[in-house]
Amino acid sequence: MYMAMGHVPKKKLSKKEKLRLAAEQAELQRIEQDKERQRLIQEEKARVEREKVAAEEKAKRDVAEQAVRVVQLQETVALFRELSEKMYKMKLEKQANNEWKQYMKCDGLPDPASLSEMNTYIYLWRSVEERGQLDVVVKKTAEVLRLLDAMQELIDNALGVSPGRVENWKQVSDQETHVKQVRNDFRMEQQFDLDRASYLILRNIEENMQLSGLNEVHYMKKFDAFVLCLWSLLPLPTPSVPLSKMERPPLAFNFVDVGVTVNLPDSLLDVLLVVRAMLVKYDHFSDLCPSWVPNPLPEEEQKDLYEMSLVEWNTKCEIQVLVDRENDRRAKLAAKIAELKPALPATDDTRHTKSVSKDGRPTSQTSLLESELLELQQIQQTPIKTASEIYAEQEDEKQATVKLQYCVELKPYELNLRKYMILGGVYHIDLLQQPPQPQELHDKSTITVLEVPTQLSPVEFHEKYVPPPPPEPGQRRLPEEIEAELKKQEKELEKLALISIEDLCYCGDTFQQLLPLPFNLMTVDTVFSYLHFPTACTIPPEYSMSHCGLVTSWKVTGSNPSEVLTFRTGRFGALGLASYRYTNVPYQTWELKPNQKGEGISFSITAAVMVVEFIIKEDKVCVSQLQNGTTEALQELVGNYYSIYQLRKLMCNGGVDLFPLHDAYCYIDGATPKHRAAEDHLYHCMALLSTSYSFSWSRWNLLAGRRNLVLQMREFLERKRQQDYSILLVTPQKACIVECTEMSQSFSDECVQGMKFYSDLYHLALDQGSVAAVGKISNIPFTLAETVFEMLAMTRVLSFS
């Protein structure tokens, strides 16, 4: 048999040849490992050298920049303090002038800052004999509300007084209770007057109330500060055959004048009761709730940028010591590997004779070299973080802790007033016992049974509703079971009262606004209709706002637009409607520039819902434009100048809160607060530059991170064509114009070529601005600069846009 051409039979290798080939392969592998080792060593040496040179250059540059930063920030912070002290003195003078004007009025009202005068006023108030007469109550209510507003302004803007003096404004000594809050004393006496007036009306129902049916009577009076509505039934002769509850008409009535409809459960059919629906156009409960006052700023967050820069510098120096130690360790490791000789080729005799240490690890030169190489490879895959990167991570961890500190502890069903606010005043929807009525005797004389105490007596009504538990996963129920459960649930709900509140009712040919806010601002439900779905909440005696809506709906009824809020409740009393506080935040755009129409500064904000433009002149602010509101409400503010405190109060009462506090980002989705000291410092700089520069929102700011504040900036040229905006980048360490525009595909944090180092915007503008711009910066009135700063700091446009 002949073999095919080209096919050679394979020769079987001997054992010796196999060992030789294995040795050659091991030698080739050793050579490759040695080359890889040498490459890694050289790369590590080169990296260490490069980083060493770069670190030395950066250290020199950082030291030089820190020296400039210390000098510049000291100068700027000193200037800010000087302006703040001037503004503070001016406010003290204004306060003293206002106190003198109040004293010279001689109108019999006490000085809200005087504890003795306020005590005397309350004492005289309690001793009035005709107390409770409605005309006296109306006059007294207007007087007391003015005093409470003045007192609240003193508390919120305490000038030249110690914290103890502020507490004295809130508190007053009394022989019975030793300590009471003077503000609460006024509020309780005010509520007592309203309750007393209601009681005196109900003492003679037939004479004081109007008959509106067979045995229904009602009463309604409107005043500037409150609307009082009463409803009751007159007793009818007992029928010989009593009707069952199913045959009797339900207890349902509509208080048209306050937009409230109440349906009472059948359990109250046999009670001779009175229903009061009283709307007071103020809120004396919210600021008593535990969640009203935010948790305070940490002490570190209250430092200025100069102090924070020193803290950051010292901390980074400490971190740099640890970074240098790690670099030294890696350099020593590379040198150690370089000193090791290449591993000898493994032979048949040496492959199985590696020594083993006490802990079981191999100690031969080959194994040691492999472990060192592996460690070197892991080191190169995990580069050392710089001191700045480590410091930024530590700051992020601190901010996460601070955010947890801002969160308030709430009881079950308690309303968080850090997130919500009560709008439209407070409803007092009360179930009351009908007082004994006058009885006419045979001789035409009248006798009335007197029950002590002579005050309103509530009807006990407190129904608890427990919703059925959800079915267990995978559980299948028959249709009959589901229907039976729904009927049971409906029966339980019928034990509760059903209340509906609407904002508009059709009166003739026009719509009448039913619920005007204080100062004639937006109607409460009109605010809700475009801001946020409202939440009904009760106000228990312990002043803890609680959710009370069980079956809540929000709908538009009829051919004419009328929003109706319907809910069930198991208790009566004070009731408020709460709306989400930060509907207008975050902002879409903003702009700060000199006002071209006249003196002052124009500050406009395009919020999530509304567009608002402010004009700032000296220490006053006005709303010059208000757009996208669904009604003409709040238009009364337009064109009128107020202090910042007054304007903020008016706008917040109108449902437009553009003034987020330091904990607001906890309740706003996607909000990332900026570095607080750097942000406040930048606002101060912008205020000083506001007469000579225009500033605007930048799309790069939102995703720039906590330590980067990005905005647009350009010098304002009078009667000339304005230049294009430049992108300004401000960090806690520097301020610079960057090589980037709004139209760039990506953001660049590289400063423009040739720009010097500046610690803040103020020194950048002094060095880069024109002679005219620098002159305006030096001559800006301190009142204007401080008011612009306060507006920026209160709106916090850089953190929320």
mmCIF file of N, CA and C in Angstrom, residues 696-766:
data_model
loop_
_atom_site.group_PDB
_atom_site.id
_atom_site.type_symbol
_atom_site.label_atom_id
_atom_site.label_comp_id
_atom_site.label_asym_id
_atom_site.label_seq_id
_atom_site.Cartn_x
_atom_site.Cartn_y
_atom_site.Cartn_z
ATOM 1 N N SER A 696 -27.418 87.149 33.723
ATOM 2 C CA SER A 696 -28.536 86.357 33.233
ATOM 3 C C SER A 696 -28.292 84.875 33.500
ATOM 4 N N TRP A 697 -29.384 84.127 33.410
ATOM 5 C CA TRP A 697 -29.361 82.673 33.600
ATOM 6 C C TRP A 697 -28.532 82.007 32.512
ATOM 7 N N SER A 698 -27.879 80.900 32.880
ATOM 8 C CA SER A 698 -27.136 80.083 31.924
ATOM 9 C C SER A 698 -27.619 78.643 32.009
ATOM 10 N N ARG A 699 -27.733 78.017 30.864
ATOM 11 C CA ARG A 699 -28.205 76.631 30.843
ATOM 12 C C ARG A 699 -27.178 75.663 31.416
ATOM 13 N N TRP A 700 -25.932 76.114 31.558
ATOM 14 C CA TRP A 700 -24.889 75.235 32.081
ATOM 15 C C TRP A 700 -24.924 75.143 33.612
ATOM 16 N N ASN A 701 -25.673 76.028 34.264
ATOM 17 C CA ASN A 701 -25.599 76.107 35.718
ATOM 18 C C ASN A 701 -26.212 74.899 36.413
ATOM 19 N N LEU A 702 -27.321 74.394 35.884
ATOM 20 C CA LEU A 702 -28.066 73.349 36.579
ATOM 21 C C LEU A 702 -27.234 72.100 36.805
ATOM 22 N N LEU A 703 -26.479 71.684 35.780
ATOM 23 C CA LEU A 703 -25.705 70.442 35.871
ATOM 24 C C LEU A 703 -24.227 70.692 36.166
ATOM 25 N N ALA A 704 -23.885 71.913 36.584
ATOM 26 C CA ALA A 704 -22.482 72.231 36.821
ATOM 27 C C ALA A 704 -21.957 71.687 38.136
ATOM 28 N N GLY A 705 -22.840 71.251 39.024
ATOM 29 C CA GLY A 705 -22.393 70.736 40.305
ATOM 30 C C GLY A 705 -22.514 71.778 41.399
ATOM 31 N N ARG A 706 -22.321 71.328 42.617
ATOM 32 C CA ARG A 706 -22.524 72.190 43.781
ATOM 33 C C ARG A 706 -21.506 73.309 43.885
ATOM 34 N N ARG A 707 -20.262 73.068 43.497
ATOM 35 C CA ARG A 707 -19.202 74.056 43.688
ATOM 36 C C ARG A 707 -19.014 74.982 42.482
ATOM 37 N N ASN A 708 -19.780 74.789 41.441
ATOM 38 C CA ASN A 708 -19.656 75.618 40.242
ATOM 39 C C ASN A 708 -20.928 76.431 40.032
ATOM 40 N N LEU A 709 -20.789 77.740 40.005
ATOM 41 C CA LEU A 709 -21.900 78.638 39.743
ATOM 42 C C LEU A 709 -21.663 79.279 38.385
ATOM 43 N N VAL A 710 -22.575 79.040 37.453
ATOM 44 C CA VAL A 710 -22.388 79.475 36.074
ATOM 45 C C VAL A 710 -23.518 80.444 35.714
ATOM 46 N N LEU A 711 -23.175 81.587 35.153
ATOM 47 C CA LEU A 711 -24.152 82.574 34.718
ATOM 48 C C LEU A 711 -23.566 83.383 33.572
ATOM 49 N N GLN A 712 -24.413 84.153 32.908
ATOM 50 C CA GLN A 712 -23.970 85.022 31.829
ATOM 51 C C GLN A 712 -23.760 86.439 32.361
ATOM 52 N N MET A 713 -22.818 87.137 31.752
ATOM 53 C CA MET A 713 -22.447 88.453 32.253
ATOM 54 C C MET A 713 -21.971 89.323 31.092
ATOM 55 N N ARG A 714 -22.338 90.593 31.139
ATOM 56 C CA ARG A 714 -21.817 91.555 30.171
ATOM 57 C C ARG A 714 -21.913 92.957 30.760
ATOM 58 N N GLU A 715 -21.025 93.831 30.306
ATOM 59 C CA GLU A 715 -21.051 95.211 30.774
ATOM 60 C C GLU A 715 -22.215 95.944 30.124
ATOM 61 N N PHE A 716 -22.935 96.709 30.935
ATOM 62 C CA PHE A 716 -24.100 97.439 30.444
ATOM 63 C C PHE A 716 -23.648 98.765 29.831
ATOM 64 N N LEU A 717 -23.957 98.963 28.567
ATOM 65 C CA LEU A 717 -23.547 100.163 27.840
ATOM 66 C C LEU A 717 -24.766 101.029 27.594
ATOM 67 N N GLU A 718 -24.775 102.225 28.120
ATOM 68 C CA GLU A 718 -25.899 103.128 27.961
ATOM 69 C C GLU A 718 -25.930 103.698 26.537
ATOM 70 N N ARG A 719 -27.131 103.640 25.932
ATOM 71 C CA ARG A 719 -27.375 104.226 24.603
ATOM 72 C C ARG A 719 -26.445 103.627 23.543
ATOM 73 N N LYS A 720 -26.015 102.433 23.763
ATOM 74 C CA LYS A 720 -25.179 101.752 22.779
ATOM 75 C C LYS A 720 -25.703 100.340 22.607
ATOM 76 N N ARG A 721 -25.297 99.749 21.508
ATOM 77 C CA ARG A 721 -25.662 98.358 21.274
ATOM 78 C C ARG A 721 -24.932 97.470 22.283
ATOM 79 N N GLN A 722 -25.701 96.605 22.927
ATOM 80 C CA GLN A 722 -25.133 95.771 23.974
ATOM 81 C C GLN A 722 -24.254 94.667 23.385
ATOM 82 N N GLN A 723 -23.189 94.368 24.089
ATOM 83 C CA GLN A 723 -22.282 93.298 23.678
ATOM 84 C C GLN A 723 -22.926 91.933 23.933
ATOM 85 N N ASP A 724 -22.300 90.892 23.374
ATOM 86 C CA ASP A 724 -22.763 89.540 23.645
ATOM 87 C C ASP A 724 -22.394 89.156 25.075
ATOM 88 N N TYR A 725 -23.191 88.244 25.615
ATOM 89 C CA TYR A 725 -22.912 87.759 26.964
ATOM 90 C C TYR A 725 -21.666 86.869 26.961
ATOM 91 N N SER A 726 -20.922 86.921 28.049
ATOM 92 C CA SER A 726 -19.824 85.986 28.313
ATOM 93 C C SER A 726 -20.259 85.035 29.425
ATOM 94 N N ILE A 727 -19.691 83.838 29.422
ATOM 95 C CA ILE A 727 -20.025 82.856 30.452
ATOM 96 C C ILE A 727 -19.063 83.031 31.622
ATOM 97 N N LEU A 728 -19.645 83.292 32.789
ATOM 98 C CA LEU A 728 -18.871 83.496 34.012
ATOM 99 C C LEU A 728 -18.951 82.235 34.859
ATOM 100 N N LEU A 729 -17.798 81.742 35.268
ATOM 101 C CA LEU A 729 -17.715 80.601 36.166
ATOM 102 C C LEU A 729 -17.165 81.066 37.504
ATOM 103 N N VAL A 730 -17.914 80.803 38.564
ATOM 104 C CA VAL A 730 -17.500 81.187 39.913
ATOM 105 C C VAL A 730 -17.488 79.937 40.782
ATOM 106 N N THR A 731 -16.396 79.718 41.475
ATOM 107 C CA THR A 731 -16.266 78.624 42.429
ATOM 108 C C THR A 731 -15.839 79.206 43.772
ATOM 109 N N PRO A 732 -15.808 78.410 44.816
ATOM 110 C CA PRO A 732 -15.295 78.937 46.085
ATOM 111 C C PRO A 732 -13.837 79.372 46.014
ATOM 112 N N GLN A 733 -13.126 79.011 44.943
ATOM 113 C CA GLN A 733 -11.702 79.309 44.844
ATOM 114 C C GLN A 733 -11.382 80.441 43.875
ATOM 115 N N LYS A 734 -12.252 80.687 42.894
ATOM 116 C CA LYS A 734 -11.886 81.660 41.862
ATOM 117 C C LYS A 734 -13.121 82.135 41.119
ATOM 118 N N ALA A 735 -12.911 83.149 40.270
ATOM 119 C CA ALA A 735 -13.932 83.631 39.338
ATOM 120 C C ALA A 735 -13.240 83.930 38.022
ATOM 121 N N CYS A 736 -13.820 83.475 36.909
ATOM 122 C CA CYS A 736 -13.180 83.694 35.617
ATOM 123 C C CYS A 736 -14.207 83.609 34.495
ATOM 124 N N ILE A 737 -13.845 84.204 33.352
ATOM 125 C CA ILE A 737 -14.611 84.052 32.125
ATOM 126 C C ILE A 737 -14.067 82.825 31.401
ATOM 127 N N VAL A 738 -14.958 81.926 30.978
ATOM 128 C CA VAL A 738 -14.508 80.654 30.410
ATOM 129 C C VAL A 738 -14.671 80.661 28.896
ATOM 130 N N GLU A 739 -13.928 79.737 28.249
ATOM 131 C CA GLU A 739 -13.973 79.570 26.798
ATOM 132 C C GLU A 739 -15.201 78.749 26.429
ATOM 133 N N CYS A 740 -16.368 79.388 26.515
ATOM 134 C CA CYS A 740 -17.608 78.669 26.290
ATOM 135 C C CYS A 740 -18.712 79.686 26.040
ATOM 136 N N THR A 741 -19.762 79.290 25.332
ATOM 137 C CA THR A 741 -20.944 80.116 25.131
ATOM 138 C C THR A 741 -22.181 79.269 25.371
ATOM 139 N N GLU A 742 -23.341 79.896 25.319
ATOM 140 C CA GLU A 742 -24.595 79.170 25.487
ATOM 141 C C GLU A 742 -24.820 78.199 24.337
ATOM 142 N N MET A 743 -24.211 78.459 23.184
ATOM 143 C CA MET A 743 -24.416 77.621 22.013
ATOM 144 C C MET A 743 -23.376 76.525 21.876
ATOM 145 N N SER A 744 -22.420 76.476 22.764
ATOM 146 C CA SER A 744 -21.379 75.447 22.676
ATOM 147 C C SER A 744 -21.986 74.065 22.876
ATOM 148 N N GLN A 745 -21.344 73.065 22.276
ATOM 149 C CA GLN A 745 -21.841 71.699 22.391
ATOM 150 C C GLN A 745 -21.606 71.118 23.775
ATOM 151 N N SER A 746 -20.570 71.587 24.448
ATOM 152 C CA SER A 746 -20.278 71.111 25.797
ATOM 153 C C SER A 746 -19.692 72.258 26.609
ATOM 154 N N PHE A 747 -19.749 72.096 27.914
ATOM 155 C CA PHE A 747 -19.259 73.148 28.804
ATOM 156 C C PHE A 747 -17.759 72.983 29.028
ATOM 157 N N SER A 748 -17.060 74.104 29.058
ATOM 158 C CA SER A 748 -15.627 74.110 29.328
ATOM 159 C C SER A 748 -15.361 74.989 30.532
ATOM 160 N N ASP A 749 -14.575 74.486 31.473
ATOM 161 C CA ASP A 749 -14.224 75.276 32.644
ATOM 162 C C ASP A 749 -12.852 75.936 32.517
ATOM 163 N N GLU A 750 -12.288 75.932 31.304
ATOM 164 C CA GLU A 750 -10.993 76.567 31.076
ATOM 165 C C GLU A 750 -11.188 78.073 30.939
ATOM 166 N N CYS A 751 -10.405 78.833 31.686
ATOM 167 C CA CYS A 751 -10.485 80.287 31.621
ATOM 168 C C CYS A 751 -9.972 80.774 30.264
ATOM 169 N N VAL A 752 -10.460 81.928 29.842
ATOM 170 C CA VAL A 752 -9.982 82.487 28.577
ATOM 171 C C VAL A 752 -8.480 82.728 28.681
ATOM 172 N N GLN A 753 -7.825 82.621 27.557
ATOM 173 C CA GLN A 753 -6.373 82.694 27.533
ATOM 174 C C GLN A 753 -5.902 84.074 27.988
ATOM 175 N N GLY A 754 -4.931 84.068 28.874
ATOM 176 C CA GLY A 754 -4.329 85.313 29.328
ATOM 177 C C GLY A 754 -4.998 85.963 30.521
ATOM 178 N N MET A 755 -6.100 85.381 31.022
ATOM 179 C CA MET A 755 -6.801 85.989 32.160
ATOM 180 C C MET A 755 -6.053 85.681 33.451
ATOM 181 N N LYS A 756 -5.899 86.704 34.273
ATOM 182 C CA LYS A 756 -5.228 86.543 35.559
ATOM 183 C C LYS A 756 -6.152 85.831 36.548
ATOM 184 N N PHE A 757 -5.573 85.506 37.699
ATOM 185 C CA PHE A 757 -6.347 84.850 38.744
ATOM 186 C C PHE A 757 -7.100 85.899 39.560
ATOM 187 N N TYR A 758 -8.404 85.631 39.788
ATOM 188 C CA TYR A 758 -9.229 86.487 40.635
ATOM 189 C C TYR A 758 -9.983 85.595 41.613
ATOM 190 N N SER A 759 -10.026 86.025 42.842
ATOM 191 C CA SER A 759 -10.697 85.215 43.861
ATOM 192 C C SER A 759 -12.204 85.358 43.806
ATOM 193 N N ASP A 760 -12.706 86.491 43.286
ATOM 194 C CA ASP A 760 -14.155 86.685 43.226
ATOM 195 C C ASP A 760 -14.501 87.613 42.068
ATOM 196 N N LEU A 761 -15.792 87.751 41.831
ATOM 197 C CA LEU A 761 -16.277 88.549 40.717
ATOM 198 C C LEU A 761 -15.968 90.031 40.902
ATOM 199 N N TYR A 762 -15.969 90.508 42.115
ATOM 200 C CA TYR A 762 -15.734 91.934 42.365
ATOM 201 C C TYR A 762 -14.371 92.361 41.848
ATOM 202 N N HIS A 763 -13.324 91.617 42.166
ATOM 203 C CA HIS A 763 -11.975 91.988 41.719
ATOM 204 C C HIS A 763 -11.804 91.736 40.224
ATOM 205 N N LEU A 764 -12.507 90.741 39.689
ATOM 206 C CA LEU A 764 -12.460 90.530 38.235
ATOM 207 C C LEU A 764 -13.010 91.756 37.517
ATOM 208 N N ALA A 765 -14.155 92.278 37.998
ATOM 209 C CA ALA A 765 -14.769 93.428 37.345
ATOM 210 C C ALA A 765 -13.915 94.684 37.506
ATOM 211 N N LEU A 766 -13.299 94.874 38.670
ATOM 212 C CA LEU A 766 -12.457 96.049 38.870
ATOM 213 C C LEU A 766 -11.267 96.057 37.909
#
